[in-house]
Amino acid sequence: MKIAAASTVLAILTIGSAVFYFDFLGDGIIERFHATIDEIDGTSKVKQKRARVVNEGALFRGGAHAKESDATDTVVGQRTSKKAPRSNTNSADNKNNNHKSRRKTDVDANTTHKDQDNYHDYAVFITHYHKTGYVLSRELKNLVQEIEIQARRPDLKDQFKGHVKFEVSGIDEESRERFAFDQVGNWVRSAFPARQHDSTTQCPKNFQLKKGTIYAQESPDLFCSDEEIVSALGSSHKGGTKIVHFVRNPYDMVMSNYFYHSQDPTPEKWVHMDDPCEQFYDDGETLTSHVVNTLALELDEEVESMQHVMDGIVAMCRELYQSKEPLKEASFYEHLRELDQYDGLRLATAQMTVSSGLANRHLAGGDILRMANNLIKFKHLRDASTPNNRIELLTVSMDDFIKNTADNTHKFLNFVFGEDDSIIPNEVRRKAAQKQEYKYERKKGRAHVTQTNPEDKTKKEALREMMKGDLQLSSILNQTDILVNEALEMSGWDV
């Protein structure tokens, strides 16, 4: 492994003929696979509440990864002007149920569900978005396996160390006994196709979870009804489903996204081929058409006015992209480099909001809207959870997580393994969490990441303030920020 000492910090890991690129954040965690350093401004998280946004008039008011293969690699465990309609298809969304007191199966502040069942009776679904912890989610998934093998099958330690397979079985081939979660999803491929869905079900293709399995998923299209999602989660089996949802302040997210992709050289090749304003899927539907009803219902807004805001973002995107000389033939990346910073940020944010991802083979785009949509969907699923149909939810802020890695890793492990520590003792969990923090600190030390130039920091803060007043973009960013903060509060994080 070699580190390039410059204004960006790039780690290059070579395994056989494959070359993997990692970038290191100043906070000591790898942020993105196939990437260089992520520049994040140091500004604190905006603590917005719904009343504040109403007072500021910010509600909607009209005014690269490797190409996913169909093949599956497996390691087998062995001794080796209308309000949004309240349709029946989303009955679990009914607001009469949304504000009831939470059930004992929910994850409340600083607590986890007291797990009377074997924790393998649950499916664990870890999901994230672009710039919200791609590598972190996979490291945590692998940490679960490492702990289980250490506690239950230390004789298999060498066989599972450093695996890169898409599917890994946690069942002993000879005895057929389960010693660890099955795992689906690896460094370059999500459990299910990211940013895509079946045109019939509106869920990701082949979206079905199984108990005893932990999934790593980037940017799922959850446009199907709540009932269909519950069915796909398989939460009616003994145990249920545990969802770990990595989110981020949307302003941090779009600022990070812009500075990340406008680097020279750019970390990801798709920015050379993308049409950032492409809002359509291959079936002719737009991303906004799939989420606007859910957002309007949750936020008590009119569908028409909200759709008008979305249309305004697309129009703004078209005004900035390939509309004027000398950029009429320029790539998305060239626009990010040549436009002034504010317009470049606006174009990148439009792409991160309304783009379906079709133009770049679903490698990026639209994750602000997907995150907002899924925050609502997961909230509805949690509120509809019953003892016979358990759905537990842990919403995690990536930025907050890495500020206190040991405690937050321990919280994650307790959520996955449950309170019963007879199989995975608490001391084992705590030591694993401390080891994780130590590993991040070592990475930070090796990376020699320099402090942000004060002048650059001032410019970024000014850009951030301009985005908060942007006529096209501030509404959706403010509303998404509210949804993020509400979800984090319900999971016991300070916001």
XYZ file of C-alpha atoms in Angstrom:
495
model
C 0.000 0.000 0.000
C 1.292 3.461 -0.766
C 0.099 6.866 0.302
C 0.364 9.922 -1.917
C 1.289 12.916 0.205
C -0.466 15.918 -1.286
C -3.522 18.051 -0.709
C -5.462 14.849 -1.254
C -4.604 11.534 0.340
C -4.951 8.446 -1.795
C -4.365 4.894 -0.645
C -3.898 2.273 -3.330
C -4.311 -1.368 -2.391
C -3.320 -4.014 -4.915
C -4.728 -7.541 -4.568
C -3.592 -9.768 -7.392
C -4.478 -7.934 -10.578
C -7.128 -5.776 -8.921
C -6.373 -2.238 -7.812
C -8.599 -0.667 -5.154
C -8.589 3.033 -4.236
C -9.522 4.398 -0.832
C -9.734 7.899 0.535
C -9.236 8.954 4.102
C -11.210 11.593 5.940
C -9.576 13.898 8.388
C -11.652 12.201 11.082
C -9.819 8.963 10.532
C -12.238 6.804 8.572
C -12.252 5.584 5.001
C -15.216 7.282 3.374
C -15.443 5.960 -0.146
C -14.291 2.967 -2.140
C -12.635 3.835 -5.480
C -11.924 7.345 -4.256
C -9.539 10.016 -3.087
C -9.864 12.342 -0.120
C -13.256 13.735 0.775
C -13.245 17.394 1.689
C -15.799 18.131 4.354
C -16.240 21.527 5.872
C -15.985 21.751 9.609
C -19.237 23.503 10.185
C -21.521 22.036 12.807
C -24.752 20.264 11.975
C -27.712 22.575 11.455
C -30.199 22.010 14.248
C -33.376 22.832 12.412
C -36.841 22.051 13.662
C -40.046 22.031 11.676
C -41.269 25.285 13.256
C -38.105 27.081 12.253
C -38.450 26.023 8.649
C -42.078 27.132 8.615
C -41.094 30.520 10.014
C -38.389 30.921 7.394
C -40.811 30.081 4.621
C -38.770 27.075 3.551
C -41.634 24.646 3.122
C -42.587 23.592 -0.370
C -44.786 26.377 -1.696
C -44.571 26.162 -5.449
C -42.594 29.320 -5.775
C -17.169 3.707 -9.339
C -18.021 0.974 -8.461
C -17.254 -2.126 -10.361
C -19.968 -3.163 -12.789
C -22.424 -5.456 -11.058
C -22.331 -8.995 -12.354
C -25.186 -11.432 -12.575
C -22.847 -14.112 -11.289
C -22.834 -14.847 -7.571
C -19.643 -15.779 -5.724
C -20.167 -17.743 -2.528
C -17.986 -18.766 0.383
C -19.529 -21.699 2.242
C -18.954 -21.926 5.970
C -17.162 -25.172 6.612
C -14.641 -26.644 8.791
C -12.765 -24.942 6.084
C -53.679 21.093 -5.905
C -54.721 18.198 -4.008
C -53.149 16.881 -0.924
C -51.452 13.567 -1.388
C -54.080 10.785 -1.380
C -54.106 8.371 1.533
C -54.294 5.308 -0.643
C -54.893 1.770 0.548
C -51.572 0.720 -0.952
C -49.887 2.603 1.863
C -52.183 1.821 4.752
C -49.218 1.446 7.069
C -48.467 5.074 6.278
C -51.706 6.216 7.890
C -50.917 9.193 10.033
C -53.390 8.077 12.666
C -50.873 5.378 13.496
C -47.702 7.365 12.923
C -47.854 9.274 16.202
C -48.910 6.498 18.567
C -46.627 5.639 21.431
C -43.814 3.427 20.304
C -43.924 -0.281 20.941
C -41.493 -2.212 23.084
C -39.978 -3.705 19.957
C -38.736 -0.297 18.844
C -35.250 0.987 19.572
C -35.583 3.956 21.909
C -32.937 6.349 23.118
C -29.895 4.493 24.474
C -31.745 1.163 24.573
C -32.123 -1.911 22.438
C -34.887 -4.485 22.183
C -34.509 -7.196 24.835
C -33.900 -10.112 22.578
C -35.500 -13.316 23.853
C -34.858 -14.963 20.487
C -31.577 -16.017 18.974
C -30.237 -12.945 17.204
C -29.897 -15.051 14.048
C -33.690 -15.134 13.876
C -33.418 -11.601 12.487
C -32.379 -10.257 9.116
C -30.103 -7.201 9.345
C -30.359 -4.616 6.552
C -27.575 -1.984 6.511
C -28.235 0.785 4.010
C -26.485 4.023 3.087
C -26.138 6.571 0.274
C -23.425 8.301 -1.707
C -21.263 10.212 0.785
C -22.881 8.611 3.848
C -20.458 5.847 4.777
C -19.918 3.393 1.942
C -16.858 1.773 3.489
C -17.989 2.261 7.097
C -21.102 0.156 6.512
C -19.063 -2.676 5.026
C -16.442 -2.555 7.740
C -19.174 -2.886 10.355
C -20.735 -5.789 8.467
C -17.390 -7.562 8.393
C -16.800 -6.743 12.063
C -19.965 -8.655 12.976
C -18.610 -11.725 11.212
C -15.181 -11.345 12.804
C -16.715 -11.227 16.278
C -18.959 -14.216 15.648
C -16.123 -16.374 14.360
C -13.940 -15.356 17.285
C -16.677 -16.245 19.775
C -18.155 -19.351 18.142
C -15.742 -20.812 15.595
C -12.185 -19.553 16.088
C -10.946 -22.539 14.056
C -12.381 -20.828 10.944
C -10.628 -17.523 11.515
C -8.055 -17.903 8.751
C -10.622 -19.093 6.197
C -12.762 -15.971 6.532
C -10.050 -13.378 7.014
C -10.091 -10.755 4.294
C -12.773 -12.401 2.164
C -14.108 -10.356 -0.763
C -16.931 -12.620 -1.939
C -20.405 -11.297 -2.661
C -22.119 -13.997 -0.579
C -20.721 -15.698 2.501
C -22.455 -18.495 4.400
C -22.405 -18.710 8.191
C -23.588 -22.332 8.293
C -21.229 -25.219 8.972
C -21.256 -27.417 5.882
C -20.969 -30.669 7.840
C -23.105 -30.121 10.932
C -25.499 -27.636 9.239
C -25.337 -25.519 12.395
C -25.298 -21.760 12.087
C -22.313 -20.071 13.724
C -22.563 -16.645 12.041
C -24.800 -14.481 9.902
C -24.847 -15.176 6.201
C -23.589 -12.059 4.416
C -24.726 -10.536 1.126
C -22.934 -7.571 -0.429
C -19.245 -6.778 -0.658
C -16.880 -3.902 -1.379
C -17.964 -3.373 -4.967
C -21.508 -4.681 -5.108
C -24.637 -4.073 -3.048
C -26.941 -6.856 -1.940
C -29.547 -5.632 -4.446
C -29.106 -3.344 -7.472
C -28.621 0.229 -6.255
C -30.878 3.024 -7.552
C -33.016 0.581 -9.501
C -36.385 -1.065 -9.050
C -38.699 -3.526 -10.700
C -41.200 -1.598 -12.816
C -44.003 -3.862 -11.565
C -43.312 -4.089 -7.822
C -41.527 -0.696 -7.499
C -39.117 -2.414 -5.076
C -35.506 -3.305 -5.925
C -35.250 -6.332 -8.169
C -35.229 -9.618 -6.224
C -35.703 -7.683 -2.973
C -36.309 -10.365 -0.349
C -34.558 -10.685 3.008
C -33.914 -13.918 4.870
C -33.416 -14.395 8.575
C -29.885 -15.019 9.741
C -28.509 -12.798 6.976
C -26.859 -9.396 7.079
C -27.098 -7.222 3.960
C -25.014 -4.241 2.786
C -27.051 -2.007 0.491
C -26.408 1.304 -1.235
C -29.263 3.649 -2.189
C -32.263 1.323 -2.504
C -35.295 2.379 -4.544
C -38.078 1.695 -2.032
C -41.002 2.983 -4.057
C -43.344 0.069 -3.304
C -46.065 0.151 -0.652
C -45.247 -0.356 3.011
C -47.026 -3.708 2.935
C -44.854 -4.875 0.055
C -41.716 -3.755 1.870
C -42.795 -5.645 4.990
C -43.324 -8.724 2.862
C -39.899 -8.314 1.275
C -38.262 -7.842 4.658
C -39.618 -11.218 5.697
C -40.242 -9.804 9.163
C -43.119 -12.187 9.845
C -40.621 -14.963 10.553
C -39.507 -15.600 14.117
C -37.447 -12.608 15.131
C -37.961 -9.928 12.519
C -35.838 -7.385 10.687
C -33.293 -4.917 12.030
C -32.608 -1.903 9.803
C -29.412 0.133 10.216
C -29.886 3.343 8.229
C -26.829 5.543 7.652
C -27.824 9.147 6.927
C -26.235 12.573 6.844
C -27.085 16.228 7.111
C -28.063 17.033 3.504
C -26.016 20.235 3.406
C -22.913 18.325 4.507
C -23.800 15.676 1.959
C -24.039 17.991 -1.057
C -21.004 20.058 -0.087
C -18.940 16.901 0.301
C -20.283 15.569 -2.993
C -19.329 18.693 -4.946
C -15.786 19.070 -3.633
C -15.217 15.342 -3.924
C -16.159 15.062 -7.597
C -14.603 18.356 -8.717
C -11.116 17.244 -7.680
C -8.314 16.958 -10.209
C -8.072 14.141 -11.029
C -11.639 13.114 -10.329
C -12.038 10.025 -8.117
C -14.834 8.351 -10.105
C -15.041 7.898 -13.861
C -18.826 8.160 -14.175
C -18.675 11.978 -13.946
C -17.216 11.959 -17.463
C -20.257 10.210 -18.964
C -23.143 11.463 -16.825
C -26.045 13.673 -17.801
C -26.709 15.231 -14.372
C -30.216 16.349 -15.365
C -31.453 12.933 -16.558
C -34.471 12.385 -14.338
C -36.050 9.443 -16.181
C -35.707 5.719 -15.596
C -35.708 3.364 -18.563
C -39.461 2.832 -18.122
C -40.159 6.532 -18.751
C -40.973 7.370 -15.125
C -39.060 10.050 -13.221
C -37.427 9.736 -9.831
C -39.547 12.588 -8.465
C -42.787 10.925 -9.586
C -41.941 7.958 -7.359
C -41.310 9.968 -4.186
C -43.407 13.135 -4.342
C -46.605 11.525 -2.993
C -44.780 10.004 -0.024
C -43.062 13.293 0.781
C -46.213 15.377 0.381
C -48.242 13.108 2.648
C -45.603 13.070 5.373
C -44.962 16.822 5.217
C -48.640 17.751 4.794
C -47.937 19.515 1.525
C -49.792 19.695 -1.765
C -48.483 17.319 -4.396
C -48.756 19.891 -7.172
C -46.685 22.535 -5.374
C -44.059 20.008 -4.385
C -43.831 18.669 -7.929
C -43.464 22.267 -9.102
C -40.398 22.623 -6.877
C -38.926 19.415 -8.290
C -39.570 20.621 -11.838
C -37.817 23.864 -10.954
C -34.706 21.935 -9.912
C -34.673 20.093 -13.243
C -35.098 23.380 -15.131
C -32.262 24.977 -13.170
C -30.089 21.957 -13.961
C -30.793 22.328 -17.684
C -29.964 26.033 -17.548
C -26.536 25.221 -16.123
C -25.650 22.126 -18.131
C -24.431 22.379 -21.751
C -26.530 25.500 -22.344
C -23.861 28.109 -23.044
C -20.539 28.371 -24.810
C -17.868 27.199 -24.231
C -19.486 24.319 -22.286
C -22.071 23.135 -24.834
C -20.066 19.966 -25.505
C -18.470 19.696 -22.060
C -18.858 16.767 -19.675
C -20.451 16.943 -16.246
C -16.968 16.863 -14.732
C -15.793 19.734 -16.923
C -18.792 21.758 -15.766
C -17.845 21.118 -12.127
C -14.344 22.360 -12.880
C -15.222 25.352 -15.082
C -18.380 26.828 -13.546
C -17.972 29.209 -10.637
C -18.190 27.360 -7.327
C -21.759 28.332 -6.525
C -23.133 27.231 -9.906
C -20.960 24.122 -9.817
C -22.357 23.278 -6.390
C -25.916 23.911 -7.588
C -25.421 21.627 -10.605
C -23.910 18.848 -8.479
C -26.731 19.208 -5.945
C -29.384 19.040 -8.662
C -27.775 15.801 -9.866
C -27.779 14.460 -6.313
C -31.456 15.370 -5.941
C -33.445 14.644 -9.110
C -31.204 12.460 -11.289
C -32.414 8.869 -11.620
C -28.886 7.602 -12.234
C -29.792 6.078 -15.595
C -27.204 8.138 -17.485
C -24.307 6.844 -15.366
C -25.473 3.217 -15.050
C -26.996 3.875 -11.617
C -23.671 4.595 -9.949
C -24.863 7.918 -8.501
C -27.634 10.513 -8.540
C -30.861 11.277 -6.706
C -29.695 10.206 -3.265
C -31.116 13.257 -1.470
C -34.633 12.267 -2.551
C -33.974 8.568 -1.947
C -32.747 9.279 1.563
C -35.783 11.452 2.322
C -38.157 8.839 0.909
C -36.532 5.990 2.827
C -36.467 7.932 6.092
C -40.246 8.143 5.804
C -40.654 4.531 4.691
C -38.541 3.173 7.544
C -40.398 5.354 10.049
C -43.711 3.903 8.872
C -42.355 0.368 9.102
C -41.098 0.952 12.637
C -44.410 2.447 13.726
C -46.294 -0.512 12.236
C -44.089 -3.070 13.999
C -45.890 -5.678 16.105
C -44.628 -8.534 18.313
C -45.428 -10.946 15.491
C -44.022 -8.700 12.781
C -41.011 -6.992 14.302
C -39.142 -4.218 12.581
C -36.435 -2.458 14.572
C -34.719 0.672 13.321
C -31.398 2.292 14.158
C -30.781 5.524 12.247
C -27.114 6.524 12.295
C -25.387 9.796 11.412
C -22.099 8.969 9.716
C -20.455 12.176 10.919
C -21.519 11.647 14.534
C -20.598 7.967 14.400
C -16.951 8.589 13.620
C -16.580 11.342 16.208
C -17.009 8.700 18.916
C -16.201 5.487 17.116
C -15.867 3.153 20.100
C -19.173 4.001 21.802
C -21.106 4.121 18.551
C -19.640 0.856 17.285
C -20.645 -0.708 20.607
C -24.168 0.653 20.156
C -24.309 -0.844 16.669
C -23.114 -4.239 17.939
C -25.683 -4.245 20.748
C -28.383 -3.501 18.201
C -27.309 -6.402 15.982
C -26.581 -8.962 18.709
C -29.270 -7.907 21.206
C -28.995 -7.445 24.963
C -28.505 -11.129 25.712
C -24.723 -11.413 25.857
C -24.511 -15.125 26.667
C -23.190 -15.894 23.162
C -21.381 -12.660 22.316
C -20.267 -11.304 25.718
C -20.397 -7.575 26.260
C -16.672 -7.525 26.939
C -16.034 -8.977 23.477
C -18.251 -6.296 21.936
C -16.559 -3.511 23.856
C -13.063 -4.679 22.926
C -14.063 -4.973 19.272
C -15.439 -1.427 19.369
C -12.255 -0.101 20.941
C -10.184 -1.950 18.351
C -12.262 -0.333 15.618
C -11.599 3.111 17.041
C -7.882 2.376 17.332
C -7.806 1.228 13.716
C -9.408 4.491 12.559
C -6.984 6.544 14.616
C -4.036 4.728 13.051
C -5.406 5.407 9.583
C -5.757 9.059 10.420
C -2.204 9.186 11.712
C -0.753 7.454 8.661
C -2.700 9.646 6.241
C -1.075 12.904 7.473
C -4.215 14.815 6.552
C -3.592 18.530 6.856
C -6.010 20.963 8.411
C -8.375 22.811 6.108
C -6.950 26.103 4.941
C -8.760 28.865 6.908
C -9.445 30.746 3.682
C -10.944 27.629 2.064
C -13.039 26.992 5.159
C -14.427 30.519 5.011
C -15.319 30.073 1.336
C -17.086 26.785 2.073
C -19.085 28.345 4.879
C -20.136 31.145 2.527
C -21.207 28.602 -0.115
C -23.190 26.711 2.486
C -25.047 29.869 3.486
C -25.805 30.610 -0.161
C -27.274 27.119 -0.542
C -29.560 27.718 2.436
C -31.055 30.644 0.562
C -31.189 29.006 -2.859
C -34.693 29.377 -4.318
C -34.691 26.010 -6.084
C -32.760 23.792 -3.678
C -33.204 25.030 -0.105
C -36.736 23.644 0.329
C -35.875 20.000 -0.281
C -32.606 20.289 1.629
C -34.323 21.864 4.640
C -37.112 19.306 4.632
C -34.661 16.440 4.325
C -32.654 17.904 7.198
C -35.771 17.838 9.359
C -36.462 14.207 8.468
C -32.851 13.283 9.252
C -32.917 15.008 12.644
C -36.264 13.503 13.621
C -35.013 10.009 12.779
C -31.768 10.517 14.694
C -33.653 11.751 17.753
C -35.828 8.633 17.712
C -32.668 6.494 17.688
C -31.170 8.347 20.638
C -28.620 10.614 18.973
C -28.086 14.249 19.956
C -29.048 16.566 17.090
